[in-house]
Short mmCIF file of C-alpha atoms and ligand atoms in Angstrom, two decimals:
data_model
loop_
_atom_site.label_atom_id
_atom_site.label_comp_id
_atom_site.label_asym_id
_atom_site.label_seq_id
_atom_site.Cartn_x
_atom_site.Cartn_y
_atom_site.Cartn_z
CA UNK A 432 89.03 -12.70 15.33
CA UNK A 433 86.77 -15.23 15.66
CA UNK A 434 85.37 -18.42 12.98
CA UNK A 435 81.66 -18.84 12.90
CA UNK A 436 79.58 -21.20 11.04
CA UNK A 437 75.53 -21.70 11.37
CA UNK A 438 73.68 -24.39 13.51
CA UNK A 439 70.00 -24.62 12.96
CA UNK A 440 68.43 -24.19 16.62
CA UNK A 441 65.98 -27.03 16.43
CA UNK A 442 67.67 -29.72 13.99
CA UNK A 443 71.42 -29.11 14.28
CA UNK A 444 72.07 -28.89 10.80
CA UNK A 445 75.15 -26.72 10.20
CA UNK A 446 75.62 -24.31 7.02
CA UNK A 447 79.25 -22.41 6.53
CA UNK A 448 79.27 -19.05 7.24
CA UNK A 449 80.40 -17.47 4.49
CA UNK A 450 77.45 -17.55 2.22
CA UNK A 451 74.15 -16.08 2.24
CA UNK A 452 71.48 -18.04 4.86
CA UNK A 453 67.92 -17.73 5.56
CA UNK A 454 66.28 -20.12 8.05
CA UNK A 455 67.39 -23.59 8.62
CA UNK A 456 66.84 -25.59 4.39
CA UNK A 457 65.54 -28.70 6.34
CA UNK A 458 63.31 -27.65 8.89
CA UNK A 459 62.25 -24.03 9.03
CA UNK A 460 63.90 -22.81 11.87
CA UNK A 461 66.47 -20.17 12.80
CA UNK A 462 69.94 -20.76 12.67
CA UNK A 463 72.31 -19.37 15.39
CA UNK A 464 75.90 -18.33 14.91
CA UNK A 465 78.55 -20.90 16.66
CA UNK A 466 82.19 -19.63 16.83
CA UNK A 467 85.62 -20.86 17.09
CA UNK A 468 88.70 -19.43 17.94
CA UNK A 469 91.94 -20.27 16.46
CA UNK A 470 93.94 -22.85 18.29
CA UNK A 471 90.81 -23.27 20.74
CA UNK A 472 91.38 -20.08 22.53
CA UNK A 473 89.22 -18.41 24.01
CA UNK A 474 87.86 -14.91 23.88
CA UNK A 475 89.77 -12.71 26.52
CA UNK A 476 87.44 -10.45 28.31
CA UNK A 477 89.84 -7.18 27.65
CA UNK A 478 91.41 -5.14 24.93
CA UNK A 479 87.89 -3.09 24.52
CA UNK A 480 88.47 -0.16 22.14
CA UNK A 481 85.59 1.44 20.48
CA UNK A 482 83.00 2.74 21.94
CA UNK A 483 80.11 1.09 20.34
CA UNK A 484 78.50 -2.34 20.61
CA UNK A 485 81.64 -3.44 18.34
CA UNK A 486 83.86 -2.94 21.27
CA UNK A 487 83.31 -6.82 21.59
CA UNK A 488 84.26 -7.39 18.33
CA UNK A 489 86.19 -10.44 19.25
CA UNK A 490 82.94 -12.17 20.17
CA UNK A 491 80.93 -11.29 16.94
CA UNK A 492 80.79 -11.89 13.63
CA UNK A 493 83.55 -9.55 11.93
CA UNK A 494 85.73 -10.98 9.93
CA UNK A 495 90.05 -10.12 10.24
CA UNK A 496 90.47 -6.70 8.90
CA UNK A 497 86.95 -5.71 7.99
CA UNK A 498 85.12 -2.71 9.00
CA UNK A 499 81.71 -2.69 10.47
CA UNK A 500 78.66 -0.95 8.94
CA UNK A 501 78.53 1.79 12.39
CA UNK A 502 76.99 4.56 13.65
CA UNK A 503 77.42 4.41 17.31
CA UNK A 504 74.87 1.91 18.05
CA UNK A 505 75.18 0.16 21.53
CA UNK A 506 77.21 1.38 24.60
CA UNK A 507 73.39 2.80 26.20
CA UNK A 508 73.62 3.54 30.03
CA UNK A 509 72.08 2.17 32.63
CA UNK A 510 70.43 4.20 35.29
CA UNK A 511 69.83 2.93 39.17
CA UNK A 512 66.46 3.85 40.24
CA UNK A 513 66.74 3.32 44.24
CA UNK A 514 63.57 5.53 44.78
CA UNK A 515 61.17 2.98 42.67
CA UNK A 516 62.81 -0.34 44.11
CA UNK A 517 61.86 1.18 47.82
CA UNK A 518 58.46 1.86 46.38
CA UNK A 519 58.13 -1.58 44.78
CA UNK A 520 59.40 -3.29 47.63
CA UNK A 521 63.07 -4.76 45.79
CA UNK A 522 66.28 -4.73 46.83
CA UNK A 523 67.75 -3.16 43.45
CA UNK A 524 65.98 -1.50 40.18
CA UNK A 525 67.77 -0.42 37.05
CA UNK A 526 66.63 0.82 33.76
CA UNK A 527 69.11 0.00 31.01
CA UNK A 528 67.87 3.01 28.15
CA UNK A 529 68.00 2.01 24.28
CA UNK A 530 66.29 4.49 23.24
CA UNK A 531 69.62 6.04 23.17
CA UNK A 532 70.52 3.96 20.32
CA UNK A 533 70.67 5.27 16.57
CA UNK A 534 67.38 5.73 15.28
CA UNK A 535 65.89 5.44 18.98
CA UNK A 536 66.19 1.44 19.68
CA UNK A 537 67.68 -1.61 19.76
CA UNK A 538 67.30 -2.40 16.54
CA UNK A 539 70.03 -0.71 15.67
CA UNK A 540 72.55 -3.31 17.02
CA UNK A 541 70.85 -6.06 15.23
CA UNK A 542 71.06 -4.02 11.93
CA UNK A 543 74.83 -2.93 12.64
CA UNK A 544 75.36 -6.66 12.38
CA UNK A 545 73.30 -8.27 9.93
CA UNK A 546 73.84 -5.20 7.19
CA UNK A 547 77.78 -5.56 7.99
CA UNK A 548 77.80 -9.45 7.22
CA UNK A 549 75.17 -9.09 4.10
CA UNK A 550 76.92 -6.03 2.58
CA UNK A 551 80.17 -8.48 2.71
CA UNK A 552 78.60 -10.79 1.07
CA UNK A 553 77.45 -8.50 -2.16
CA UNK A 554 73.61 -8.24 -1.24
CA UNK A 555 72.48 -4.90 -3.41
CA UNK A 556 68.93 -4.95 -1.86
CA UNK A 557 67.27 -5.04 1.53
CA UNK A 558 63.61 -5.54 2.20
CA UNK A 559 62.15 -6.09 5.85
CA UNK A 560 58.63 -6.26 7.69
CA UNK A 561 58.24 -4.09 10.49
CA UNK A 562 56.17 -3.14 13.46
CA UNK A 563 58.46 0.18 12.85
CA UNK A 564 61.96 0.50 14.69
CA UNK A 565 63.08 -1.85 12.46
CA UNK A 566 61.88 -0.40 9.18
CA UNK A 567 63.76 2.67 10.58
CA UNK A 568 66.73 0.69 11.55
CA UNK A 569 67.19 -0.82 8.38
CA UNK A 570 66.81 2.47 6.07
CA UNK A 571 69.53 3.75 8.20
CA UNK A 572 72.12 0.86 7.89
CA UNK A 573 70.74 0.51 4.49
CA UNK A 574 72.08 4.15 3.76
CA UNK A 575 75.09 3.74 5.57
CA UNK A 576 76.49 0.87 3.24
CA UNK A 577 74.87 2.57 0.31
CA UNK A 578 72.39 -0.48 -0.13
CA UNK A 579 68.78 -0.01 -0.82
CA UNK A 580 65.98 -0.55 1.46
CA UNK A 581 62.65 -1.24 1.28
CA UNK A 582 60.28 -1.76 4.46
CA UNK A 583 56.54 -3.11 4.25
CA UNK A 584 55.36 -1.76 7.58
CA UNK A 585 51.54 -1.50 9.16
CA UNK A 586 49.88 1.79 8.28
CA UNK A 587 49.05 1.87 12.20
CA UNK A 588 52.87 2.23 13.01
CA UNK A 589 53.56 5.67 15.03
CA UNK A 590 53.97 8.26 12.27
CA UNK A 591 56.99 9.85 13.42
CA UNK A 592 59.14 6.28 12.92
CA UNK A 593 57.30 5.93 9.33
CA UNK A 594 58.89 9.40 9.06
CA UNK A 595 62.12 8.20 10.29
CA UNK A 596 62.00 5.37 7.90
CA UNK A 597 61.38 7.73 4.37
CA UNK A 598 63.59 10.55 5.47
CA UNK A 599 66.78 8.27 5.89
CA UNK A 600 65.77 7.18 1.72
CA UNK A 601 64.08 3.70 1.99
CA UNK A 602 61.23 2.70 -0.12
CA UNK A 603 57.99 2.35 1.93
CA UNK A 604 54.98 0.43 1.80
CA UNK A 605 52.10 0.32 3.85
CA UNK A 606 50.32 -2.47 4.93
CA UNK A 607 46.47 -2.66 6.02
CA UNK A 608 47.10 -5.48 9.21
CA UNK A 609 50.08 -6.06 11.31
CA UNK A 610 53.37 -7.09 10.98
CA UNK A 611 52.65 -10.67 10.16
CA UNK A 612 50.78 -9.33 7.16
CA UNK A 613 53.72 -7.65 6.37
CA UNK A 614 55.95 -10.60 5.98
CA UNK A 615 53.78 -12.07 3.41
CA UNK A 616 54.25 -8.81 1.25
CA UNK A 617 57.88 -8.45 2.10
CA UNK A 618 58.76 -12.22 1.12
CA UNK A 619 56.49 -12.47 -1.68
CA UNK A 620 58.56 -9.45 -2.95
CA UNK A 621 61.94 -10.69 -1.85
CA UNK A 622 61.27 -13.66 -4.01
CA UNK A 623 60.33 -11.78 -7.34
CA UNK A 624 62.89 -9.15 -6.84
CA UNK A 625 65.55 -11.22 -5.91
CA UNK A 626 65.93 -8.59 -2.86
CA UNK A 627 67.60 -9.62 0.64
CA UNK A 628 65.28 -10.82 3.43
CA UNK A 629 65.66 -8.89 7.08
CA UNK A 630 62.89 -10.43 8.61
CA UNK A 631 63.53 -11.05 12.64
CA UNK A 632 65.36 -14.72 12.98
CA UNK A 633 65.23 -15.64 9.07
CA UNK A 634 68.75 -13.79 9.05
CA UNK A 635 71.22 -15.53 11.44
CA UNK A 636 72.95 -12.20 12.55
CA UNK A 637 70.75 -9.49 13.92
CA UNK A 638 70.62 -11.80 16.86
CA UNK A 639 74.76 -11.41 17.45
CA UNK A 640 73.90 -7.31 17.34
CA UNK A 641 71.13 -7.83 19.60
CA UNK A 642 73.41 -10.22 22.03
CA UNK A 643 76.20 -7.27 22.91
CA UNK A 644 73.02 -5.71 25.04
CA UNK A 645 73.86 -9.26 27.51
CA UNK A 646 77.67 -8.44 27.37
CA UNK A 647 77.42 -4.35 27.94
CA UNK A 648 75.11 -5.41 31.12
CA UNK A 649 77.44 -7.47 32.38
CA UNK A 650 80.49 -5.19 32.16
CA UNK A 651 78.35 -2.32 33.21
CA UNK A 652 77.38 -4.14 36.46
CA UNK A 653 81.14 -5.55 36.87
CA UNK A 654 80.48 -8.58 35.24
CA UNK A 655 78.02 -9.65 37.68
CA UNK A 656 74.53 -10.59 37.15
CA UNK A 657 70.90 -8.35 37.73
CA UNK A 658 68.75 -11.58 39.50
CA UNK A 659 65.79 -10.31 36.72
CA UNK A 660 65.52 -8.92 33.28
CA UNK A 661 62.32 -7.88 32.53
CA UNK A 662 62.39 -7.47 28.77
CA UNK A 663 59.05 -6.15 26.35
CA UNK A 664 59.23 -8.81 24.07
CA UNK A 665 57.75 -9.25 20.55
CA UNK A 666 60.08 -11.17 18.16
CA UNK A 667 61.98 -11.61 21.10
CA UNK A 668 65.39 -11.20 19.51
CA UNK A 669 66.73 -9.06 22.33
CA UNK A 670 65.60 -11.62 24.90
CA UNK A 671 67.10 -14.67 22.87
CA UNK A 672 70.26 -13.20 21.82
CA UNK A 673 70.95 -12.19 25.49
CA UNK A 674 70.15 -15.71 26.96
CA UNK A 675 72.66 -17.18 24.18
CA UNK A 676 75.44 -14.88 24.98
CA UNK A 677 75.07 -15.49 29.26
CA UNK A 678 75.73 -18.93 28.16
CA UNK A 679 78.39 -18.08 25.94
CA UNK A 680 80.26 -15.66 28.48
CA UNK A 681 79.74 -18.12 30.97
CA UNK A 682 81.69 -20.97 28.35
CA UNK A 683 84.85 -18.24 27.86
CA UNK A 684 85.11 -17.42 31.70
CA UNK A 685 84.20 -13.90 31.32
CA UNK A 686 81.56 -14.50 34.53
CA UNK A 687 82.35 -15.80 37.71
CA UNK A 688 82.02 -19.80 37.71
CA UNK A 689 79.35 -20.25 40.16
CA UNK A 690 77.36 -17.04 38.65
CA UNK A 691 73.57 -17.32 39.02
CA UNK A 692 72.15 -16.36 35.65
CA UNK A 693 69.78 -14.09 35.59
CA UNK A 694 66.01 -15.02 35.45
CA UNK A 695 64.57 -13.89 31.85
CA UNK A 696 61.17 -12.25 31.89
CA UNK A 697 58.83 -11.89 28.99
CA UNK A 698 56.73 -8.57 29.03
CA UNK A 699 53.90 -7.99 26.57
CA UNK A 700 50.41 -6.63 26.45
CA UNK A 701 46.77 -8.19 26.95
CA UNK A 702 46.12 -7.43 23.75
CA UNK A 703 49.14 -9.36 22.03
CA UNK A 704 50.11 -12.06 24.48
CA UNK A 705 51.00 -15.17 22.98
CA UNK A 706 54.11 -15.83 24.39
CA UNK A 707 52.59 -15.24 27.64
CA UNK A 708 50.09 -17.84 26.30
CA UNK A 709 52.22 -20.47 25.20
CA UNK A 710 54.89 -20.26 28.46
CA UNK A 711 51.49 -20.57 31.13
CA UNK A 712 50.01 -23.21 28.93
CA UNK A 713 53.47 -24.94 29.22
CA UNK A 714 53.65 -25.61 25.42
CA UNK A 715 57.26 -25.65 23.62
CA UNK A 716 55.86 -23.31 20.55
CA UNK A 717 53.03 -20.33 20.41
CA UNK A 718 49.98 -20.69 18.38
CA UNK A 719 49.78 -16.88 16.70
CA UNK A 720 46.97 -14.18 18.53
CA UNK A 721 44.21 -13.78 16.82
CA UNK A 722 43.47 -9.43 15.99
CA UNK A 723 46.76 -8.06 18.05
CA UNK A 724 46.45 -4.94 19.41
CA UNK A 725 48.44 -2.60 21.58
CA UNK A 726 50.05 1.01 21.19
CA UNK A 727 53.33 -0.31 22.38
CA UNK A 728 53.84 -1.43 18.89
CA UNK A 729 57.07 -2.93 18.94
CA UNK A 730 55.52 -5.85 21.09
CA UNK A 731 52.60 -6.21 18.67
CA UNK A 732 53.67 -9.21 16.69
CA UNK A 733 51.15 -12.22 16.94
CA UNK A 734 53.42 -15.22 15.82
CA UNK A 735 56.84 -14.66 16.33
CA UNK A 736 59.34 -16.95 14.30
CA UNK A 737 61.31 -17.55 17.15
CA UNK A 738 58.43 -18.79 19.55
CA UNK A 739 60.47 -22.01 20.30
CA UNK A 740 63.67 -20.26 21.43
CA UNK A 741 61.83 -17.40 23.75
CA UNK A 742 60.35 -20.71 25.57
CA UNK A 743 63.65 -22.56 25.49
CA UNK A 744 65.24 -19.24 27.38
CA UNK A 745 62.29 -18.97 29.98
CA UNK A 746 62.34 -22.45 30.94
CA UNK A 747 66.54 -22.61 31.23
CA UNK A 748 66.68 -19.73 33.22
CA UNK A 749 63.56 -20.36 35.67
CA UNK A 750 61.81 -17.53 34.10
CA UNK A 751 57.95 -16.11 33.92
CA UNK A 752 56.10 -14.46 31.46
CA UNK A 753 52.94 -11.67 32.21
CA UNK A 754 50.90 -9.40 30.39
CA UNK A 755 49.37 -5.83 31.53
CA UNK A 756 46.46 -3.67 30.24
CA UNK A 757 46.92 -0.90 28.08
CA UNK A 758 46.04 1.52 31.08
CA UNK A 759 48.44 -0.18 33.04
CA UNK A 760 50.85 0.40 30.58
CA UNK A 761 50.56 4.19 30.14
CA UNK A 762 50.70 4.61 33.54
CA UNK A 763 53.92 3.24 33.86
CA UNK A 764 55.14 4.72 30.92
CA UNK A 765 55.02 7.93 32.38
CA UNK A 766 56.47 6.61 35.91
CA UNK A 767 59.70 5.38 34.99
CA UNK A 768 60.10 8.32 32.79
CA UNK A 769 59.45 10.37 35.95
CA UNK A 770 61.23 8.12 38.36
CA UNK A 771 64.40 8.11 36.03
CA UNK A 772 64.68 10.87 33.43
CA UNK A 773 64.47 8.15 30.69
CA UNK A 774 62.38 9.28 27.79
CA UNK A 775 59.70 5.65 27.98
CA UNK A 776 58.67 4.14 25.06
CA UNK A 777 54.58 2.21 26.26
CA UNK A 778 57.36 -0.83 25.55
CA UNK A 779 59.40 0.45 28.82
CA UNK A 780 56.45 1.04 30.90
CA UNK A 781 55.37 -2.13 29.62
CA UNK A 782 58.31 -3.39 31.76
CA UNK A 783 57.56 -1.80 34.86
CA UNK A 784 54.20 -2.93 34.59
CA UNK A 785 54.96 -6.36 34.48
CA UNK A 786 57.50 -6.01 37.26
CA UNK A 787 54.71 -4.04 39.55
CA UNK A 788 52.66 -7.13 39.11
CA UNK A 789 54.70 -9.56 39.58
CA UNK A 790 56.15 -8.32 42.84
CA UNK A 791 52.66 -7.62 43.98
CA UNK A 792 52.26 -11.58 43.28
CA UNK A 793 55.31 -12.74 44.99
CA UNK A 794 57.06 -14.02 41.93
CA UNK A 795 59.77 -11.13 41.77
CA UNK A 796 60.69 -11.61 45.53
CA UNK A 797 61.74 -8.40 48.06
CA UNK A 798 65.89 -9.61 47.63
CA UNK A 799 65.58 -9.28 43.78
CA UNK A 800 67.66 -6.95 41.93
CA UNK A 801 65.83 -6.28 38.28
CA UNK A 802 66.97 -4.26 35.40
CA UNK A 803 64.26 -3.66 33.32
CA UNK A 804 64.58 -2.32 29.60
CA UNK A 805 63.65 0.38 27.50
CA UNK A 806 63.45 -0.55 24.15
CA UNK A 807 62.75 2.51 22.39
CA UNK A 808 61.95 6.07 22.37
CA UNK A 809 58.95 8.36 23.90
CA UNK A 810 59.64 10.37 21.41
CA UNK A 811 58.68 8.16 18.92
CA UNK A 812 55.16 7.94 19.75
CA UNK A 813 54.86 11.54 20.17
CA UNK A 814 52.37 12.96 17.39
C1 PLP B 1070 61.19 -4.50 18.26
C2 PLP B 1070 60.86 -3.87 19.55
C3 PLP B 1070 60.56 -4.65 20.67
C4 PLP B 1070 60.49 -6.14 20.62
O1 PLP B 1070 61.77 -6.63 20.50
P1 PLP B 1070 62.11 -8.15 20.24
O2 PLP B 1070 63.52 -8.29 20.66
O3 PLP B 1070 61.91 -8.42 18.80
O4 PLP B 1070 61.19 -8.96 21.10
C5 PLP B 1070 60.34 -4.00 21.86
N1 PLP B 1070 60.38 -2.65 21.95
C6 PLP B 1070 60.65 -1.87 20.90
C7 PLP B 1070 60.65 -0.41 21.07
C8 PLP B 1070 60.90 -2.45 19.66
O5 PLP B 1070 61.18 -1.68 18.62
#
């Protein structure tokens, strides 16, 4: 089992690991989980025994002899689509599908984490802002460790994940605006009700959930290496935690040593784009989009706390960044559903929409081998 402490991402500053942490005290911005083995070992790449993302338990943040807070989350396949990389002109396309995932996305593996480490450390009361998969996430973790939640979410979000959300028991409030409007309700009620903050990055360990999607790629590809991941970003947890664990696979010899990491690609929409924005305008941090709008809703979040670190991953890994219409993105929505089987959330075919560009523009070339992900669900935004 591993040792982990905090390191803010911008300053340095450390906190222990064992206590309760929001962002980093001196400067506001996330911490991120460093381990340590005992003796300076390192973590062997073997030994896998559940079937869910805590099959890499060795590499996340479980301490010796505790259980996680589980319910099957992680462990999603990943489908080869050789009929749409002929048509797009690539040498390889997968989809990797977490929709599959309890309560129908990835959320779920963030949740697994963060609600294992805060119900170890006594927390009695969740609250979280939400574009909506993680409202639902949340009430079912929530339940699982018999902690209350409560999720300030925009009334826009798809009704059948606000149904999710009060049939699994959380308290829910709705929120005229979007999900940056519902931070300022969710923290302003943390604060009075002494309740625990989930919010995306100002807890240090939904990002270790989020990472096992980087280590279940790799062992599902025989720890090798897609040459693209086009990911629909809004927080941009998934996209962060995945570029930190490359980097720390790469560190415990779990990849080859000359392994080419993969490029990351940010997907949003026109009408929420600011990390498109920022990476184009070559800036190091996003200013937030004014009236964000899109009915992949997951990727509507104008100001994402993490701005700084979805840059940081672009630039290290020779990345790009592109935005599509919202026709564009219904269209592909229902093509990789139909090209795969894969029930597409608008944030999938938000994916493929990017990646139909982009080839079109010679910056995915013809010998590029691109797994593209589905979020979420169709099924959520079925009503
Ligand atoms: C939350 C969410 C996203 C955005 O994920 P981040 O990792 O926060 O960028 C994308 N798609 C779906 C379906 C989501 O729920």
């Amino acid at each position: 089992m591993a040792e982990w402490s905090l390191e803010c991402s911008a300053c340095r500053v450390t906190a222990p690991g064992d206590a309760l942490a929001s962002v980093c005290p001196s400067c506001g911005q996330p911490f991120l989980v460093r381990y340590a083995w005992p003796d300076n070992a390192q973590p062997r790449r073997e030994g896998f025994e559940r079937w869910d993302m805590w099959r890499y338990s060795a590499v996340l943040p479980l301490a010796a002899g505790e259980s996680p807070v589980s319910l099957g989350e992680g462990c999603t396949p990943i489908a080869e689509l050789p009929a749409l990389a002929r048509e797009l002109g690539i040498a390889r396309a997968w989809v990797k599908d977490e929709g599959l995932n309890p309560t129908a996305s990835f959320k779920a593996r963030g949740m697994s984490a963060a609600v294992t480490r805060a119900r170890a450390l006594g927390v009695t009361q969740f609250v979280v802002p939400t574009a909506g998969n993680a409202g639902a996430a949340l009430a079912a973790y929530g339940a699982a460790a018999g902690i209350a939640v409560r999720v300030f979410a925009p009334a826009s979000t798809p009704s059948p994940i606000l149904a999710t959300i009060r049939a699994l028991g959380a308290e829910l409030v709705l929120v005229d605006g979007h999900i940056g409007d519902a931070g300022k309700r969710s923290r302003a009620w943390a604060a009075e009700h002494g309740a625990f903050d989930m919010s995306t990055l100002r807890e240090p360990y939904r990002i270790e959930g989020k990472k096992t999607m980087g280590i279940e790629l790799a062992e599902q590809l025989g720890w090798t290496m897609p040459s693209h991941i086009i990911y629909p970003t809004g927080g941009g947890t998934g996209l962060i935690g995945m570029w930190k664990v490359f980097g720390e696979m790469r560190e415990w010899g779990w990849l080859p040593p000359d392994v080419q990491l993969p490029k990351m690609i940010v997907a949003q929409a026109d009408g929420c784009a600011p990390m498109v924005r920022a990476f184009h305008a070559g800036a190091d941090h996003a200013t937030p989009w004014e009236n964000p709008s899109t009915h992949a809703s997951g990727l509507r979040v104008p100001g994402p706390l993490g701005d700084r670190l979805i840059l940081r991953a672009l630039r290290e890994s020779g990345g790009d960044a592109q935005a599509v219409s919202e026709d564009a993105i219904r269209a592909d929505t229902l093509a990789l559903a139909t090209a795969s089987g894969v029930d597409a959330a608008p944030e999938g075919g938000c994916a493929l929409a990017v990646l139909r560009a982009l080839v079109k523009e010679g910056r995915v070339p013809a010998d590029a081998r691109v797994l593209l992900f589905n979020t979420g669900s169709g099924a959520s935004y079925r009503f």
